Coordinates of C-alpha atoms and ligand atoms in Angstrom, one line a residue:
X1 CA 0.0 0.0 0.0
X2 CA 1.3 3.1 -0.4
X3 CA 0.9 5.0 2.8
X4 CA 2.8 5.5 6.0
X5 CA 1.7 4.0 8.9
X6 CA -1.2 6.2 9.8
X7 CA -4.0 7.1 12.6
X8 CA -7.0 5.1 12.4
X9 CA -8.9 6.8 9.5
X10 CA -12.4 7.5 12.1
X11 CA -9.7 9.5 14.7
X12 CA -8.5 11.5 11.6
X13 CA -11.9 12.3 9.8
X14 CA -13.5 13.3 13.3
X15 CA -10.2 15.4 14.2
X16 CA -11.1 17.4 10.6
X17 CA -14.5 18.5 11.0
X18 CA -13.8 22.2 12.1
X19 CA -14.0 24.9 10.1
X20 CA -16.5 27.4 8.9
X21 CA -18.9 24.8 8.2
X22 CA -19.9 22.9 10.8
X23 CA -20.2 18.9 9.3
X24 CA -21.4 15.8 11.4
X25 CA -18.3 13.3 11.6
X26 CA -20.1 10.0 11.2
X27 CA -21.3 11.2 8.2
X28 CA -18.0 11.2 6.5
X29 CA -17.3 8.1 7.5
X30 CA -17.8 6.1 4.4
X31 CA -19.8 2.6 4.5
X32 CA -18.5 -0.5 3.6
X33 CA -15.4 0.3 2.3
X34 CA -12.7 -2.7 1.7
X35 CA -9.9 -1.5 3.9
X36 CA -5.7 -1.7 3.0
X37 CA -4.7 -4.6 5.1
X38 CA -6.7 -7.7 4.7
X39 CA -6.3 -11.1 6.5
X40 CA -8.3 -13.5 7.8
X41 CA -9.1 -17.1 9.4
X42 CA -11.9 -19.5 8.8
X43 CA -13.0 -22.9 11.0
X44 CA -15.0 -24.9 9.3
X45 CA -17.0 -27.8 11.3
X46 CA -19.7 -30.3 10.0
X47 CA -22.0 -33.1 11.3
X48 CA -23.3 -34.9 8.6
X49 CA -25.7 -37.8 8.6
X50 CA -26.6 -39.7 5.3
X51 CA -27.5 -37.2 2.5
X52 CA -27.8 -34.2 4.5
X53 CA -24.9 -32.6 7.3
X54 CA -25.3 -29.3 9.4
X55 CA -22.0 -26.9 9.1
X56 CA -21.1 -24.1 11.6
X57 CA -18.0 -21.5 9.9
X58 CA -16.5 -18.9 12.4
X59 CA -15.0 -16.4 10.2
X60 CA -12.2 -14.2 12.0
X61 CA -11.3 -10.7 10.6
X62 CA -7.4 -10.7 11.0
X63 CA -7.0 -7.1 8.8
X64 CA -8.3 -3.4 9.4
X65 CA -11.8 -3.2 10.3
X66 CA -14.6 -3.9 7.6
X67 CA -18.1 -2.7 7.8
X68 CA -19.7 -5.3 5.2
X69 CA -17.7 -8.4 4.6
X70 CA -18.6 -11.8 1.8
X71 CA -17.3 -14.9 2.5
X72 CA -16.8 -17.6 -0.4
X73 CA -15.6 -20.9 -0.8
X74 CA -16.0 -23.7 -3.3
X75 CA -17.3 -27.0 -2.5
X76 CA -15.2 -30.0 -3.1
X77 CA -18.0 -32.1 -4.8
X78 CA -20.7 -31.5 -7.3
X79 CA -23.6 -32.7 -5.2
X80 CA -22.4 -30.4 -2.7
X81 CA -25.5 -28.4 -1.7
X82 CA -26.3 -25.4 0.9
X83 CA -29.6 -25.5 2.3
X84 CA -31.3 -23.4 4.8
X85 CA -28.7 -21.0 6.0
X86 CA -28.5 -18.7 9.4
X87 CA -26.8 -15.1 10.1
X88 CA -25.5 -14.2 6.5
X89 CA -27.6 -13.9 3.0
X90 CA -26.8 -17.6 1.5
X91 CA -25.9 -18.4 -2.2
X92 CA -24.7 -20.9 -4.5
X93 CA -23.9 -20.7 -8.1
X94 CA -22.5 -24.2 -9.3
X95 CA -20.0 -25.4 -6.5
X96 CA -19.4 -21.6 -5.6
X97 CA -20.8 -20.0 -2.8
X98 CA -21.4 -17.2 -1.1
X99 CA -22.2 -15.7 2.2
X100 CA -22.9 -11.8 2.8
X101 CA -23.6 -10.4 6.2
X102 CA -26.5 -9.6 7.7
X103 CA -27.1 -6.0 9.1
X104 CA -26.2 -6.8 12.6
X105 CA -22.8 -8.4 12.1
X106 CA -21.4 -6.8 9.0
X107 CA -19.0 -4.5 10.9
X108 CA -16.3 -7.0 12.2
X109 CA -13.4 -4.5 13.8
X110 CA -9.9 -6.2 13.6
X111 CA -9.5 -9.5 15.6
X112 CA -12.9 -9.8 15.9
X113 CA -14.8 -13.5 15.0
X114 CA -18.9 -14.0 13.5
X115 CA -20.1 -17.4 13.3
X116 CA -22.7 -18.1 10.4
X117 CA -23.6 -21.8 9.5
X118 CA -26.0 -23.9 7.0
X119 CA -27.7 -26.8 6.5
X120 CA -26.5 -28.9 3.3
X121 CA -27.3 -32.1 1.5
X122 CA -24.8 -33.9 0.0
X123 CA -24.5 -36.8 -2.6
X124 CA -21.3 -39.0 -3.5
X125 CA -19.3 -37.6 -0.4
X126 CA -19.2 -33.7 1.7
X127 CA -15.6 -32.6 2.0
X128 CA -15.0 -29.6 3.8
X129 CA -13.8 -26.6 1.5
X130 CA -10.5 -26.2 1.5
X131 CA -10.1 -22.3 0.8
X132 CA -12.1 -19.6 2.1
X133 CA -11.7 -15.9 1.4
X134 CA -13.4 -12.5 3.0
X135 CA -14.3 -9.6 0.7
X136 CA -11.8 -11.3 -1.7
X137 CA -8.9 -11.9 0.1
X138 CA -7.9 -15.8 0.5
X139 CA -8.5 -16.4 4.0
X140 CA -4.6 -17.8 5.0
X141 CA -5.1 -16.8 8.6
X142 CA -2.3 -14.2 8.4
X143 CA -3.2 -10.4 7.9
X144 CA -1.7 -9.3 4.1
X145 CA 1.0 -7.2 5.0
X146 CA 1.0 -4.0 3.6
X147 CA 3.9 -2.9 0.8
X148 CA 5.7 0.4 0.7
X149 CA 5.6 2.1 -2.2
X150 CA 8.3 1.8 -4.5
X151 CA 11.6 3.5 -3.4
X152 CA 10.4 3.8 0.1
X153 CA 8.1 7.2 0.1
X154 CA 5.3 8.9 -1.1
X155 CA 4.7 11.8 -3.5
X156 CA 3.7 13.9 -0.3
X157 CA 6.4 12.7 2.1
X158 CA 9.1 13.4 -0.9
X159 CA 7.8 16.5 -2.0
X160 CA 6.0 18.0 1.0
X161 CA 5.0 21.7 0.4
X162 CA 4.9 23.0 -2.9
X163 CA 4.7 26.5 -4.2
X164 CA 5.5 27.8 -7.2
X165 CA 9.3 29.0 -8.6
X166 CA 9.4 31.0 -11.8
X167 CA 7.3 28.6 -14.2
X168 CA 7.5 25.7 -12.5
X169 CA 5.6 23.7 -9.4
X170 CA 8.4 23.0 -7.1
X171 CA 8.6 20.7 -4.0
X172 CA 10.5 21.6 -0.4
X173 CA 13.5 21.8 -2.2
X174 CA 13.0 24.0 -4.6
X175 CA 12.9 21.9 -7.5
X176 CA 10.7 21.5 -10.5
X177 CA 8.5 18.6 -10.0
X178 CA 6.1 17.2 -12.5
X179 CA 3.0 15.8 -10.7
X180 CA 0.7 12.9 -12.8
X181 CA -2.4 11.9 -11.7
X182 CA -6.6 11.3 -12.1
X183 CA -9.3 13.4 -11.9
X184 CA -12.6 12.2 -10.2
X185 CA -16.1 12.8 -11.8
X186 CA -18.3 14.4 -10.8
X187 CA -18.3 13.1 -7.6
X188 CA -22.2 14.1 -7.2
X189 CA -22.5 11.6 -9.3
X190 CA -20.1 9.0 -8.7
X191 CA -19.2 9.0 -5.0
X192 CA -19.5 4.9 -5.3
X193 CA -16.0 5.2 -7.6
X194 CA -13.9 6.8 -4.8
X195 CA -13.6 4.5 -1.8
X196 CA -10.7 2.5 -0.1
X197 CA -10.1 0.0 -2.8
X198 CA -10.3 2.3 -6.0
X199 CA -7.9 4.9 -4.1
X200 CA -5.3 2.2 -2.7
X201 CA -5.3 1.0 -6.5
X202 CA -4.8 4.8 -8.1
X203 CA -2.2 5.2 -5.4
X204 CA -0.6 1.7 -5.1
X205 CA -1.1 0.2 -8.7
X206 CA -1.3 3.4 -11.0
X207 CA 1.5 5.4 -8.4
X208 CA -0.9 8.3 -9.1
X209 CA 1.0 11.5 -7.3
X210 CA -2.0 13.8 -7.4
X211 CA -6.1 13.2 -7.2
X212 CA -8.2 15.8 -8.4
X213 CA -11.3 16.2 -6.5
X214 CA -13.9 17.4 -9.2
X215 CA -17.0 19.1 -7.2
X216 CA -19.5 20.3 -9.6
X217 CA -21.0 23.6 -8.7
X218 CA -23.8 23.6 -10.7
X219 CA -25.3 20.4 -12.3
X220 CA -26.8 18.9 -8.6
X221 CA -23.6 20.0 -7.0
X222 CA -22.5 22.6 -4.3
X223 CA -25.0 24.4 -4.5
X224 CA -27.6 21.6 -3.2
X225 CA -25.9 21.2 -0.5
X226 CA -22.7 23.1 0.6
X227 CA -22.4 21.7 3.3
X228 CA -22.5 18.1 2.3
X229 CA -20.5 18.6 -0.5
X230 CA -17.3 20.3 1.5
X231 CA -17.7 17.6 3.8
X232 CA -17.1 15.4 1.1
X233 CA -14.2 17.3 -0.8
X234 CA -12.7 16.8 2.9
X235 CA -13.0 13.5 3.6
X236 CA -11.3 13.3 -0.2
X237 CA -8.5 15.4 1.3
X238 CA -8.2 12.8 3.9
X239 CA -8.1 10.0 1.9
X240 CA -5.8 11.3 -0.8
X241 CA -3.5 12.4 2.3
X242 CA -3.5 8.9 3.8
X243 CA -1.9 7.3 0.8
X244 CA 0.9 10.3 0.1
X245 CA -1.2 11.8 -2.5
X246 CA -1.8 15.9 -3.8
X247 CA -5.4 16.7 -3.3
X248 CA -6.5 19.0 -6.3
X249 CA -9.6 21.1 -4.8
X250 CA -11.4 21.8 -8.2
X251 CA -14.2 23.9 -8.0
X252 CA -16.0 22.6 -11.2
X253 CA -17.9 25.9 -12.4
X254 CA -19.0 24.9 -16.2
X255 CA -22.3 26.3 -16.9
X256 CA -22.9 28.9 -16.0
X257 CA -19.5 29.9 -17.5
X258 CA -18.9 33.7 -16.1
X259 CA -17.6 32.6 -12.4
X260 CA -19.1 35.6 -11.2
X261 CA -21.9 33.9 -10.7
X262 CA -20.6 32.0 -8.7
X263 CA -19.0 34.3 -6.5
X264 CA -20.5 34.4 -3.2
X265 CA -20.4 30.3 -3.0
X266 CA -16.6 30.2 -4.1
X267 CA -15.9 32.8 -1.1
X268 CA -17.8 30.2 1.3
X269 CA -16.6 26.9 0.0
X270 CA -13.1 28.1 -0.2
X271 CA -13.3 29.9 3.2
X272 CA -14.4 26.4 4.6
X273 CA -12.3 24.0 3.5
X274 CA -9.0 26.5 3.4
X275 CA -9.6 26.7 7.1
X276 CA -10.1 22.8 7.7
X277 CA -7.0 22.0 5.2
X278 CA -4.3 24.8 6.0
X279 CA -2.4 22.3 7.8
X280 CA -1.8 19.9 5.7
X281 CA 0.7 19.6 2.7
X282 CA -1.0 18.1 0.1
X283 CA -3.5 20.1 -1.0
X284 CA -3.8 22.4 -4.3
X285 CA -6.9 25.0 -4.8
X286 CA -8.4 25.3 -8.2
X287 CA -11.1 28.0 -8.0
X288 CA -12.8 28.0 -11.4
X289 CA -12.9 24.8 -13.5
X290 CA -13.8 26.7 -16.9
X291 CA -14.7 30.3 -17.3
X292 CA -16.4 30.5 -21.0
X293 CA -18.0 33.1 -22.5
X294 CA -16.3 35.6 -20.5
X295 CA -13.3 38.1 -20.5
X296 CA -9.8 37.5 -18.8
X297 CA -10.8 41.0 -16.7
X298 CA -13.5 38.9 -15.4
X299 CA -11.9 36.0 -14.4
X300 CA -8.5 37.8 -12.8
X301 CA -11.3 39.6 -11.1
X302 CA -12.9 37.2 -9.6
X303 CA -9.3 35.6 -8.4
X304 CA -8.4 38.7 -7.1
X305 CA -11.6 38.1 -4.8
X306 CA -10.9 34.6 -4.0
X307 CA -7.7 34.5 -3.5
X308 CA -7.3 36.5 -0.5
X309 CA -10.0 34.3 1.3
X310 CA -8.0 30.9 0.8
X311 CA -4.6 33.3 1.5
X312 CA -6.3 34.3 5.1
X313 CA -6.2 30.8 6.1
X314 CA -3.8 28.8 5.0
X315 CA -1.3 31.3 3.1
X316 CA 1.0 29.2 1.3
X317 CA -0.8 26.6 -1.1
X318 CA -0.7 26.6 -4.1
X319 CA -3.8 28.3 -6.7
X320 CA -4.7 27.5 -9.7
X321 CA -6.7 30.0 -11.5
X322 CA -8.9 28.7 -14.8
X323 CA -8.2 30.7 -18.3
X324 CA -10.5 32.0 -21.1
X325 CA -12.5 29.7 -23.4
X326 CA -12.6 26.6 -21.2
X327 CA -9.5 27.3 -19.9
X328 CA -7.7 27.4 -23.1
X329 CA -5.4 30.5 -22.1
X330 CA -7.9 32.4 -24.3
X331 CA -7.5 30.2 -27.4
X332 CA -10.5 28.6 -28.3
X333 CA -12.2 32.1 -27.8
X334 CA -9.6 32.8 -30.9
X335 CA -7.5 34.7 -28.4
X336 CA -3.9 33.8 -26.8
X337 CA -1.6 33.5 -23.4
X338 CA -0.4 37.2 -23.6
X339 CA -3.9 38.5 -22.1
X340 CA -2.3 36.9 -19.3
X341 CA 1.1 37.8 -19.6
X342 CA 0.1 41.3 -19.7
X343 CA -2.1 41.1 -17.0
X344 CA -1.1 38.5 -15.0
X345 CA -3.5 37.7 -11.5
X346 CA -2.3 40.4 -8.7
X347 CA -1.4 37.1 -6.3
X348 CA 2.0 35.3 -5.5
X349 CA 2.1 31.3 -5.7
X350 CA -0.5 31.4 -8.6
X351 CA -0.6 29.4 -11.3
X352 CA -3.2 29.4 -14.8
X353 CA -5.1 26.2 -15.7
X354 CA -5.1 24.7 -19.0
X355 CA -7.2 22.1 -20.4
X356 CA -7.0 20.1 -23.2
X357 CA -9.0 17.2 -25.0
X358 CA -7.0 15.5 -27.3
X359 CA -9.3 14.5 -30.3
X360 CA -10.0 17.6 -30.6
X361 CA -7.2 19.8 -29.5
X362 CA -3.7 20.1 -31.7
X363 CA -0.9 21.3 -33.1
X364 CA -2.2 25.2 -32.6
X365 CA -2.8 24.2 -28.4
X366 CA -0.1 22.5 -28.2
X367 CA 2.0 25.4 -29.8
X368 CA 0.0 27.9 -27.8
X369 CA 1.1 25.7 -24.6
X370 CA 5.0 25.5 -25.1
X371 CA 5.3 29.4 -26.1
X372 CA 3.1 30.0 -22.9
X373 CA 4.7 28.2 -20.6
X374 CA 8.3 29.7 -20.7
X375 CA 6.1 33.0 -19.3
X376 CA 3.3 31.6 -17.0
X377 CA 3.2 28.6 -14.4
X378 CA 0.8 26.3 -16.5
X379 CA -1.4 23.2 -14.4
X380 CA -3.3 20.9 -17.0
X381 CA -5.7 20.1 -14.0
X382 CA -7.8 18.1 -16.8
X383 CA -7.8 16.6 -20.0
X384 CA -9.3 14.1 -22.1
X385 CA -7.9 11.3 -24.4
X386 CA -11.0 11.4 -26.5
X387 CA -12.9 14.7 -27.8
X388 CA -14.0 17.7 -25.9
X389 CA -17.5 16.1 -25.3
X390 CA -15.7 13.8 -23.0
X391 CA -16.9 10.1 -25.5
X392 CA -15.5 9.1 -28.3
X393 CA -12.3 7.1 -29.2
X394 CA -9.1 7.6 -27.8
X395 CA -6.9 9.5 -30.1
X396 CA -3.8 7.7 -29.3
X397 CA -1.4 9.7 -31.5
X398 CA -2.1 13.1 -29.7
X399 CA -2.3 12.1 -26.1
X400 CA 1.3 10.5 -26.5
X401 CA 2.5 14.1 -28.4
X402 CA 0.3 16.4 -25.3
X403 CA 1.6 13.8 -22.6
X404 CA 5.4 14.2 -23.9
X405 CA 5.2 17.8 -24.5
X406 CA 4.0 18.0 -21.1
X407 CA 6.5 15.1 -19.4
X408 CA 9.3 17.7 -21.5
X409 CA 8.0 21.0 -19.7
X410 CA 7.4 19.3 -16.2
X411 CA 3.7 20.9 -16.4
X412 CA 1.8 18.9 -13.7
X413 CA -1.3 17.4 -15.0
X414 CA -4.8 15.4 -14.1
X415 CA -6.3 13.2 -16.8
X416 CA -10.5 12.7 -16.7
X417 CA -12.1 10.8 -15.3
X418 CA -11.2 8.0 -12.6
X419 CA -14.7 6.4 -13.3
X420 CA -16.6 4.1 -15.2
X421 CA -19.0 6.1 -16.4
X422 CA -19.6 4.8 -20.3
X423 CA -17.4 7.3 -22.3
X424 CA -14.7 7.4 -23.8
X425 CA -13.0 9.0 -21.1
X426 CA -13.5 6.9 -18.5
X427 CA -10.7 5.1 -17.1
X428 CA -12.9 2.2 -15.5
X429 CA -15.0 0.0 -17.4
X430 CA -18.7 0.3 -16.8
X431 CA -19.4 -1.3 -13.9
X432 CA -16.7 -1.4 -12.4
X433 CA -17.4 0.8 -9.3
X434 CA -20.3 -1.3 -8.4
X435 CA -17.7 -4.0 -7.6
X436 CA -14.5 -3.9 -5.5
X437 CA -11.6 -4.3 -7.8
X438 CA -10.3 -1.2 -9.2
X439 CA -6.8 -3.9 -10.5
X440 CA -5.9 -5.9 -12.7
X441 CA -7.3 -7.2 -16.1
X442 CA -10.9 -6.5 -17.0
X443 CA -11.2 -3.2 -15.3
X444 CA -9.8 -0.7 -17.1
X445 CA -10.9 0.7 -20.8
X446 CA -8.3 1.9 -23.7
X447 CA -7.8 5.0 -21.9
X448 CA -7.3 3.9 -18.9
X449 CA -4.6 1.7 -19.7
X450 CA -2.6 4.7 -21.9
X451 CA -3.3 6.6 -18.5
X452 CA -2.2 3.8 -16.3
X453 CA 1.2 3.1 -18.2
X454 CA 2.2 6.9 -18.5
X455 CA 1.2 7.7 -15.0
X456 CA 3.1 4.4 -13.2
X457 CA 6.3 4.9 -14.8
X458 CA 8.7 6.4 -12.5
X459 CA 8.9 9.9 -11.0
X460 CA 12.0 10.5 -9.9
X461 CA 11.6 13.5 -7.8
X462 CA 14.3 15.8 -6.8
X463 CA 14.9 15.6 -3.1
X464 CA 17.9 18.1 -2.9
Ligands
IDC501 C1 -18.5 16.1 -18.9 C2 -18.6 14.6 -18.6 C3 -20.0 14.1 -18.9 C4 -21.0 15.0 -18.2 C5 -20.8 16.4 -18.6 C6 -21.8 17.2 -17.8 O1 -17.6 13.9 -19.2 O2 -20.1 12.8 -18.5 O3 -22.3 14.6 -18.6 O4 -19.5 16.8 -18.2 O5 -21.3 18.4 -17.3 C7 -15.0 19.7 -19.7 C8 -15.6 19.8 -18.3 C9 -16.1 18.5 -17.8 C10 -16.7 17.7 -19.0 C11 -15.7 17.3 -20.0 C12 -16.1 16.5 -21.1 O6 -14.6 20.3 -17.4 O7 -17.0 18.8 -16.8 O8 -17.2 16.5 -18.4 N1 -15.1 18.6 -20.5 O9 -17.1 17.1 -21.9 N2 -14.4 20.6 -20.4 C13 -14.1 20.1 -21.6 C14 -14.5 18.8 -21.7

């Protein structure tokens, strides 16, 4: 896994839930998630008479605590058969079967022991099974012990504060770092793709340095619920903290596309979870997914406004401020970087979004990118493999030339989505987050696997 050893994640959440919202612990808490170290033990006893045998299981939880477990095991002979079953939801599908818990014993803490049981009928002969496993893990009686990261540390614990030098993101040592990662959906949509499992694989199997946490203003976002929805951006800060990761706070304006009107909720969402976060290292403030329709005055305005609330709390992090036409730096409005470079945002430790969907966007973006980033600190906090509408194929050709161009200029960069939502950009096959393995074959689509092998390869961050 790739985290330090770390408080238990309930002491952590409850210890976060200050700030200038008020937010009920136990509701960011999230249910039934599969936790990072897994283990477990299994006793298996029968009586069995002629044709038909009683069998009583005790199923001990040797990992971190679960709330929601599923036993399986595989009978030894065809004519093998469960019965009437007690204390778990009973299936069988061939010789497989399965047992999920009941509502009243689903939350085993570690070390602790459930007994379920069936009666059977058998045919030829009723062996016991000879390997059980809980929520998917083979039930060896030893917890799996967790695995540090490659070369030892984590993207946070090597890099620790950033802030910006001239045009680059650089760590605690004043280097330029380059930091790869995923961007969530919308999560008001798909909280079910962002639990333990899915972010232990985008940290542990992808070696993703950065998570952007993609929270909809508009659309049945924020503005439903503010307080719901910074309590959830937190608990994502949490979780992306845990496992040495950059949290990217995107505040996902879209339509309406002035961020004016938006205004009044940045001041409050950003005064909130500033104050709740200024502690902490690893996160990254993006105040305005994609201004459209609207002049650069407008947006540097409304940084100007925004800035100083996140600055009065937590006064080093790092903002990223969104750019003309979709965050284009102006130039899908037909417009260019030196609006910008003329009138820069009145801020230090700033830096200017770009986006990019590579279908869709070129030679002329990609241009427009290297001449502007030798003036301005550039963030790609999101792009797309596929076309701007977020479906389509994966252009292969272009995402390789955007994803070297950027690799060559160390611009940091989030790729969308970490889902399975059925489009081309998706990562995760459909489905997929309605199960609980986010490795391996099977799960991930075209893009995901371009994403997966450019992300994974080493960083090789500077550490003096
Ligand atoms: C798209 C999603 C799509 C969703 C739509 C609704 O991929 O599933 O229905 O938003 O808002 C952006 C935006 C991003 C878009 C994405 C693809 O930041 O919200 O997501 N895109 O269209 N800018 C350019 C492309």
């Amino acid at each position: 896994m790739k985290l330090l050893p770390r408080p238990s994640r309930r002491t952590l959440l409850m210890a976060g839930a200050v700030g200038a919202l008020t937010v009920a612990a136990s509701a960011a808490v999230p249910a039934a998630d599969a936790q990072a170290a897994t283990g477990c033990a299994v006793t298996y006893t029968t009586s069995s008479w002629s044709g038909g045998f009683t069998a009583n299981i005790t199923i001990k939880n040797l990992g971190d605590a679960v709330d929601g477990w599923t036993l399986g095991f595989t009978f030894p002979d065809a004519g093998q058969r469960v019965g009437q079953g007690w204390s778990a939801t009973w299936s069988q599908t061939g010789t497989a079967v399965t047992a999920r818990s009941v509502s009243w014993n689903g939350a085993l803490a570690t070390g602790a022991s459930t007994s379920v049981g069936f009666n059977g009928t058998w045919s030829a002969a009723n062996p016991a099974p000879t390997t059980f496993t809980l929520n998917g893990t083979a039930c060896t009686g030893a917890a799996t012990p967790t695995t540090p990261p490659p070369g030892g540390q984590t993207p946070v614990a090597v890099n620790g504060q950033l802030r910006v030098c001239g045009v680059n993101l650089c760590n605690q040592y004043g280097r330029p770092i380059q930091l790869r990662g995923m961007s969530t959906h919308g999560i008001q949509w798909f909280a079910r793709c962002y639990n333990d499992a899915s972010l232990d694989a985008l940290a542990d199997d992808w070696r993703a340095d950065l998570l952007r946490i993609a929270m909809y203003v508009q659309e049945d976002g924020y503005e439903t619920d503010p307080a719901g929805f910074t309590n959830r951006v937190n608990t994502l800060v949490d979780e992306a903290e845990q496992r040495g990761m950059y949290a990217l706070i995107d505040f996902h304006t879209l339509t309406p596309g002035d961020p004016m009107h938006n205004l009044d909720r940045a001041k409050t969402f950003f005064a909130a979870v500033s104050a709740r976060n200024a502690a902490k290292k690893n996160v990254i403030y993006e105040i305005a997914n994609e201004p459209n329709g609207v002049s650069w005055a407008t947006i540097k305005s409304y940084a100007e406004q925004v800035i100083p609330v996140i600055r009065a709390n937590d006064p080093d992090a790092v903002v990223v401020v969104g750019t003309r036409g979709w965050s284009s730096l102006g130039v899908s409005d037909g417009a260019n970087a030196n609006e910008i470079i003329d009138s820069p945002v009145n801020a230090t430790n700033v830096m200017y979004t770009f986006h990019f969907y590579a279908a869709s966007h070129r030679d002329n973006y990609r241009a427009e990118v290297e001449r502007a980033a030798a003036r301005l600190p550039l963030f790609v906090t999101e792009f797309g493999t596929v076309d701007y509408t977020g479906d389509g194929g994966v252009d292969v050709a272009s995402s390789n030339a955007w994803l070297d161009l950027l690799d060559r200029l160390k611009i940091s960069y989030a790729n969308w989505t970490y889902s399975d939502k059925a489009e081309g950009s998706a990562a995760l096959r459909p489905g997929t987050c309605a199960g609980s393995t986010y490795t391996g074959p099977g799960v991930l689509t075209e893009s995901g696997a371009l994403m997966r092998d450019r992300i994974r390869t080493p960083d090789n961050f500077p550490t003096a």
